[in-house]
Short mmCIF file of C-alpha atoms and ligand atoms in Angstrom, two decimals:
data_model
loop_
_atom_site.label_atom_id
_atom_site.label_comp_id
_atom_site.label_asym_id
_atom_site.label_seq_id
_atom_site.Cartn_x
_atom_site.Cartn_y
_atom_site.Cartn_z
CA MET Y 27 127.94 106.48 90.92
CA PRO Y 28 129.46 107.79 87.75
CA PHE Y 29 126.81 109.07 85.08
CA PHE Y 30 127.64 109.32 81.44
CA THR Y 31 126.09 111.56 79.24
CA GLN Y 32 124.34 108.85 77.13
CA ASP Y 33 122.74 107.39 80.59
CA LEU Y 34 121.38 111.00 81.35
CA ARG Y 35 119.92 111.17 77.89
CA ASN Y 36 117.97 107.86 78.23
CA ALA Y 37 117.22 108.81 81.74
CA ARG Y 38 115.81 112.31 80.25
CA LYS Y 39 113.80 110.25 77.90
CA SER Y 40 111.92 108.35 80.70
CA LEU Y 41 111.15 111.43 82.15
CA GLU Y 42 109.58 112.75 79.39
CA GLN Y 43 107.43 109.57 78.99
CA TYR Y 44 106.53 109.86 82.74
CA ARG Y 45 105.69 113.42 82.56
CA ALA Y 46 103.27 112.71 79.52
CA HIS Y 47 101.38 110.36 81.93
CA ALA Y 48 101.90 111.72 85.33
CA ALA Y 49 98.90 112.03 87.57
CA SER Y 50 100.51 115.36 89.39
CA PRO Y 51 103.18 117.44 88.15
CA HIS Y 52 104.64 117.13 91.71
CA HIS Y 53 105.48 113.58 91.46
CA GLU Y 54 108.47 113.77 89.23
CA ARG Y 55 110.78 115.33 91.88
CA TYR Y 56 110.25 111.94 93.81
CA SER Y 57 110.40 109.70 90.99
CA PHE Y 58 113.41 111.50 89.17
CA PRO Y 59 115.18 112.88 92.04
CA PHE Y 60 118.41 113.38 89.87
CA PHE Y 61 116.62 115.57 87.46
CA CYS Y 62 113.80 117.30 89.35
CA GLY Y 63 114.20 117.03 92.99
CA THR Y 64 116.79 115.55 95.57
CA TYR Y 65 117.57 112.49 97.28
CA PHE Y 66 116.19 113.45 100.38
CA SER Y 67 112.54 114.85 100.74
CA TYR Y 68 112.36 118.12 102.23
CA ARG Y 69 109.65 120.67 103.22
CA ARG Y 70 109.98 124.54 103.59
CA ILE Y 71 110.68 123.91 107.25
CA ASP Y 72 113.82 122.08 106.42
CA VAL Y 73 115.15 125.00 104.35
CA ARG Y 74 114.13 127.43 107.16
CA ARG Y 75 115.94 125.27 109.88
CA THR Y 76 118.96 125.31 107.78
CA VAL Y 77 118.94 128.85 107.30
CA ALA Y 78 118.51 129.48 111.05
CA ILE Y 79 121.43 127.02 111.91
CA ALA Y 80 123.50 129.10 109.40
CA ARG Y 81 122.48 132.27 111.16
CA ALA Y 82 123.43 131.12 114.30
CA VAL Y 83 126.96 131.50 113.19
CA GLY Y 84 126.87 135.07 111.72
CA GLU Y 85 124.60 137.58 110.34
CA ASN Y 86 125.44 136.98 106.90
CA PRO Y 87 126.78 133.49 106.88
CA SER Y 88 128.96 131.81 103.98
CA TYR Y 89 127.35 128.57 103.04
CA LEU Y 90 128.44 125.78 100.81
CA ASP Y 91 126.39 122.74 99.50
CA VAL Y 92 128.85 120.04 98.55
CA GLY Y 93 127.74 117.29 96.02
CA CYS Y 94 124.67 119.76 95.26
CA GLY Y 95 123.59 117.81 92.04
CA TYR Y 96 122.03 120.47 89.80
CA GLY Y 97 121.05 122.59 93.00
CA ASP Y 98 117.45 122.07 93.82
CA PHE Y 99 117.85 122.41 97.70
CA LEU Y 100 120.52 125.03 97.18
CA LYS Y 101 118.16 127.12 95.09
CA ARG Y 102 115.67 127.17 98.03
CA VAL Y 103 118.60 128.43 100.59
CA ARG Y 104 119.57 131.12 98.30
CA GLU Y 105 116.14 132.49 98.82
CA PHE Y 106 117.05 133.31 102.45
CA LEU Y 107 120.96 133.41 101.91
CA PRO Y 108 121.48 134.79 98.44
CA ASP Y 109 125.40 134.34 98.44
CA ALA Y 110 124.93 130.53 99.29
CA GLU Y 111 127.25 128.43 96.75
CA GLY Y 112 127.13 125.07 95.56
CA MET Y 113 130.03 122.43 94.50
CA GLU Y 114 129.36 119.66 92.30
CA LYS Y 115 131.93 117.16 90.69
CA ASP Y 116 130.05 116.12 87.77
CA ALA Y 117 129.48 118.57 84.82
CA GLY Y 118 127.84 116.34 82.85
CA ILE Y 119 124.64 116.76 85.04
CA PHE Y 120 124.06 120.09 83.40
CA TYR Y 121 125.11 118.96 80.12
CA GLY Y 122 123.10 116.01 80.18
CA LEU Y 123 120.19 117.74 81.51
CA GLY Y 124 120.45 120.33 78.81
CA ILE Y 125 120.55 122.98 81.38
CA GLU Y 126 122.79 126.17 82.06
CA LYS Y 127 125.13 125.58 85.01
CA PRO Y 128 124.37 128.51 87.41
CA GLY Y 129 127.36 130.64 88.32
CA TYR Y 130 126.98 129.89 92.00
CA ILE Y 131 127.68 126.36 91.35
CA ALA Y 132 131.25 125.35 91.15
CA VAL Y 133 132.22 122.36 89.13
CA SER Y 134 134.88 121.05 91.28
CA ASP Y 135 135.84 118.26 93.47
CA ALA Y 136 135.10 118.17 97.40
CA HIS Y 137 138.55 117.21 98.13
CA TRP Y 138 139.58 120.69 96.62
CA ILE Y 139 137.44 122.92 98.97
CA SER Y 140 139.73 126.05 99.04
CA LYS Y 141 138.25 128.35 101.57
CA ARG Y 142 136.39 128.30 105.01
CA TYR Y 143 132.59 128.60 105.13
CA ASP Y 144 130.56 129.15 108.04
CA VAL Y 145 128.42 126.23 107.26
CA ILE Y 146 128.93 123.29 104.95
CA PHE Y 147 125.63 121.23 103.78
CA VAL Y 148 126.48 117.63 102.61
CA GLY Y 149 123.05 116.44 101.05
CA TRP Y 150 123.11 112.55 100.39
CA MET Y 151 126.89 111.64 100.15
CA GLU Y 152 126.72 108.69 98.00
CA PRO Y 153 128.08 105.06 99.17
CA GLY Y 154 131.81 104.81 98.21
CA GLN Y 155 132.42 108.63 98.47
CA ASP Y 156 134.20 110.07 101.61
CA TYR Y 157 134.85 113.74 101.73
CA ARG Y 158 134.48 114.30 105.45
CA ASP Y 159 138.12 115.48 105.86
CA PRO Y 160 138.16 118.47 103.63
CA VAL Y 161 134.44 119.21 104.76
CA ALA Y 162 135.54 118.99 108.45
CA LYS Y 163 138.60 121.11 107.69
CA ASN Y 164 136.74 124.02 106.11
CA THR Y 165 133.98 124.80 108.48
CA ASP Y 166 132.81 124.62 112.08
CA VAL Y 167 129.07 123.78 111.28
CA ILE Y 168 127.90 120.84 109.00
CA ILE Y 169 124.47 119.96 108.19
CA THR Y 170 124.26 116.35 106.54
CA THR Y 171 121.66 114.20 105.25
CA LEU Y 172 122.03 110.31 105.13
CA ASP Y 173 119.96 107.37 104.18
CA GLN Y 174 120.09 105.17 106.98
CA GLY Y 175 121.40 101.58 105.94
CA ILE Y 176 122.88 102.96 102.60
CA SER Y 177 124.91 106.17 103.25
CA LEU Y 178 127.99 105.21 105.04
CA ALA Y 179 130.83 107.45 106.40
CA ALA Y 180 128.49 110.57 107.01
CA GLU Y 181 129.04 111.00 110.37
CA PHE Y 182 131.70 113.78 111.81
CA ASP Y 183 131.82 112.90 115.46
CA GLY Y 184 135.39 111.61 114.71
CA HIS Y 185 136.31 114.67 113.28
CA GLY Y 186 136.21 117.05 116.12
CA PHE Y 187 132.45 117.63 115.75
CA GLU Y 188 129.51 117.32 118.23
CA ARG Y 189 126.33 116.16 117.04
CA VAL Y 190 123.84 118.91 118.13
CA ALA Y 191 120.32 117.64 116.78
CA ARG Y 192 118.83 115.23 114.34
CA TRP Y 193 115.39 114.55 112.63
CA ARG Y 194 114.06 112.13 110.13
CA THR Y 195 112.38 112.71 106.87
CA PRO Y 196 111.45 110.18 103.92
CA SER Y 197 113.88 109.68 101.28
CA TRP Y 198 112.86 109.99 97.67
CA GLU Y 199 112.48 106.12 97.54
CA ASP Y 200 110.17 106.27 100.42
CA VAL Y 201 107.83 108.66 98.77
CA ASN Y 202 108.45 107.14 95.49
CA ILE Y 203 106.97 103.80 96.55
CA GLU Y 204 104.05 105.37 98.14
CA ILE Y 205 103.19 107.44 94.80
CA MET Y 206 103.70 104.24 92.53
CA ASN Y 207 101.47 102.29 94.99
CA ARG Y 208 98.75 104.83 94.88
CA HIS Y 209 98.76 106.31 91.26
CA TYR Y 210 100.85 103.95 88.93
CA THR Y 211 99.92 100.41 89.97
CA LYS Y 212 96.73 98.44 89.88
CA MET Y 213 96.21 96.87 93.35
CA GLY Y 214 93.22 97.02 95.70
CA GLU Y 215 92.68 99.37 98.25
CA GLN Y 216 93.07 96.95 100.96
CA LYS Y 217 96.53 95.72 99.72
CA ARG Y 218 97.65 99.55 99.33
CA ALA Y 219 96.24 100.08 102.83
CA GLU Y 220 98.21 97.09 104.20
CA LEU Y 221 101.48 98.10 102.28
CA ALA Y 222 101.24 101.78 103.57
CA LYS Y 223 101.65 100.49 106.91
CA MET Y 224 104.91 99.31 106.06
CA ARG Y 225 106.10 102.73 104.66
CA GLY Y 226 109.50 103.77 105.97
CA ALA Y 227 111.28 107.26 106.15
CA HIS Y 228 115.06 106.58 106.40
CA ASN Y 229 116.47 109.93 105.68
CA LEU Y 230 118.34 111.30 108.49
CA TRP Y 231 119.42 115.19 109.06
CA TYR Y 232 122.21 115.47 111.41
CA VAL Y 233 123.57 118.90 112.51
CA TYR Y 234 127.23 118.91 113.82
CA ALA Y 235 129.15 121.60 115.11
CA ARG Y 236 132.73 122.31 116.94
CA PRO Y 237 132.36 122.35 120.72
CA ARG Y 238 133.09 126.26 120.80
CA VAL Y 239 130.00 126.92 118.75
CA ALA Y 240 127.89 123.85 119.50
CA GLY Y 241 125.84 125.56 122.21
CA ARG Y 242 125.05 128.61 119.95
CA VAL Y 243 123.78 126.50 117.29
CA ARG Y 244 121.82 124.21 119.48
CA GLU Y 245 120.03 127.38 121.24
CA ALA Y 246 119.33 129.03 117.73
CA LEU Y 247 117.82 126.06 116.31
CA LYS Y 248 115.66 125.51 119.77
CA ALA Y 249 114.62 129.20 119.56
CA HIS Y 250 113.46 128.47 115.76
CA ILE Y 251 111.60 125.18 116.23
CA ALA Y 252 109.60 127.18 118.98
CA ARG Y 253 108.34 129.43 116.53
CA GLU Y 254 108.47 127.13 113.40
CA ASP Y 255 105.13 127.45 111.09
CA PRO Y 256 104.49 124.28 109.12
CA ASP Y 257 101.76 126.24 107.08
CA ASP Y 258 104.61 127.99 105.43
CA ARG Y 259 105.25 125.47 102.63
CA TYR Y 260 106.03 124.81 99.13
CA ASP Y 261 103.30 123.38 96.66
CA PHE Y 262 104.93 120.04 96.29
CA GLU Y 263 104.38 119.12 99.85
CA VAL Y 264 100.79 118.16 99.11
CA VAL Y 265 102.43 114.87 97.89
CA LEU Y 266 103.96 114.21 101.14
CA ASP Y 267 100.79 114.89 102.96
CA GLU Y 268 98.82 112.63 100.54
CA CYS Y 269 101.39 109.92 100.86
CA GLY Y 270 101.20 109.86 104.56
CA PHE Y 271 104.43 111.83 105.44
CA GLY Y 272 102.77 114.56 107.36
CA TYR Y 273 104.59 117.25 109.45
CA MET Y 274 104.86 115.19 112.90
CA GLN Y 275 103.30 112.25 111.61
CA LYS Y 276 103.93 108.89 113.66
CA LEU Y 277 104.37 105.83 111.20
CA GLU Y 278 103.17 102.69 112.06
CA ASN Y 279 106.60 101.00 111.17
CA PRO Y 280 108.52 100.21 114.23
CA ALA Y 281 111.87 101.26 112.36
CA VAL Y 282 110.64 104.53 112.53
CA PRO Y 283 110.13 105.37 116.20
CA GLU Y 284 109.84 109.41 116.27
CA PRO Y 285 107.46 111.67 114.60
CA LEU Y 286 108.71 112.77 111.19
CA TRP Y 287 110.28 116.15 111.31
CA GLN Y 288 110.67 116.13 115.04
CA VAL Y 289 113.97 117.49 116.11
CA SER Y 290 115.87 115.66 118.89
CA PHE Y 291 118.79 117.33 120.63
CA ASP Y 292 121.77 115.62 121.47
C1 SAM Q 6 123.16 111.29 95.57
S1 SAM Q 6 123.74 112.90 94.81
C2 SAM Q 6 122.91 113.96 95.74
C3 SAM Q 6 122.89 115.02 95.16
C4 SAM Q 6 121.99 116.51 95.83
N1 SAM Q 6 122.65 116.61 97.03
C5 SAM Q 6 120.54 115.57 96.27
O1 SAM Q 6 120.66 115.22 97.66
O2 SAM Q 6 119.93 115.57 95.54
C6 SAM Q 6 125.51 113.11 95.12
C7 SAM Q 6 126.03 114.03 94.34
O3 SAM Q 6 127.56 114.23 94.81
C8 SAM Q 6 128.14 114.37 93.75
N2 SAM Q 6 129.59 114.12 93.97
C9 SAM Q 6 130.05 112.70 94.42
N3 SAM Q 6 131.44 112.96 94.78
C10 SAM Q 6 131.54 114.20 94.85
C11 SAM Q 6 132.93 114.94 95.16
N4 SAM Q 6 134.07 114.21 95.29
N5 SAM Q 6 133.02 116.34 94.90
C12 SAM Q 6 131.62 117.11 94.75
N6 SAM Q 6 130.60 116.29 94.36
C13 SAM Q 6 130.77 115.07 94.40
C14 SAM Q 6 127.54 113.61 92.57
O4 SAM Q 6 128.27 114.06 91.20
C15 SAM Q 6 126.24 113.74 92.98
O5 SAM Q 6 125.69 114.90 92.19
#
C-alpha cells in the first residue's frame, strides 16, 4: 500500500472538508484512520492489556511497535512504558501529514530490526507485507492485530510461538460504517436499525509467546483481566458505545460469536 505525498495531500484536504462538517470531533479517527487513528479500534483497556503483557516479561520491558504509522497507539502505550519505540517504513507519512516525526519512531524497514525487544507489537500488517521472520527473531512476545479475512500472514504459530490469548474489537471500517449510517446518510430509522443488526467486528488481537515465557504471560494477563476497569477510558470511546460496539457487547451477527473485548485463553 505505497502512499505518495500527493495522495496524502489530497486525502488531507478531504479530512479538512470532513472536519468542517463533522457531527463529532471523535469521528475522524474512524473515518481517517491513517491520519488520526488506527486501523484497529481500541479502548484504554486494550492499551492496559498490552502494557500488562509487556510487564509480564520485565519490570521495565523494551517494546517496539512495528509499522506504527504516525504512532497513535504507540503514544498511548508510552504513557505507561515511556521508552517504547516505533518503527515505520514510510517517512512520507510525516511529511505528507505536515507533522514532525517523534524521535522515538525510527524510519526503517521491519526487515532491519537490529536489536531484541521484550515485546513487539504488530498492528495491522497490511496485505502483501510479511515481516514475521524478523519480528519472531527479535522477541519472545508478540501482540498482533489482524483484520479477519483481509490480513494474511499475521500468525506466528509456525515461528516457534504459542498463541496465548485472543480477543476481538471492531476495525476502523466496522465503526466507520455505523458512523456513516447514523450521522452522514439520509435513511429511515427502521432501515438503520436493520443494517445495524449486520454490524461486524473483524479485528482480532492475538498474543503470542515463546513456550518458555507463555505461562508467565498467560498468568499475568489473567490477573490483569480480573481487575480490569472498563470505566477507565478515553473520551473517544463514546463513539464505540453509541455505535453499538460496547465493552462485552454481543453482536447479532453470527460471524461474531463472542462478546467484544472478551479475552479467550488458548
Ligand atoms: C495498515 S498500516 C497500520 C498502521 C498502524 N499500525 C495502525 O494500525 O494504524 C501499516 C503500516 O505499516 C507500514 N509498513 C509496511 N511495511 C512495512 C515494513 N516492511 N516495515 C515497517 N513498516 C511497514 C506502512 O507504511 C503502514 O504505516
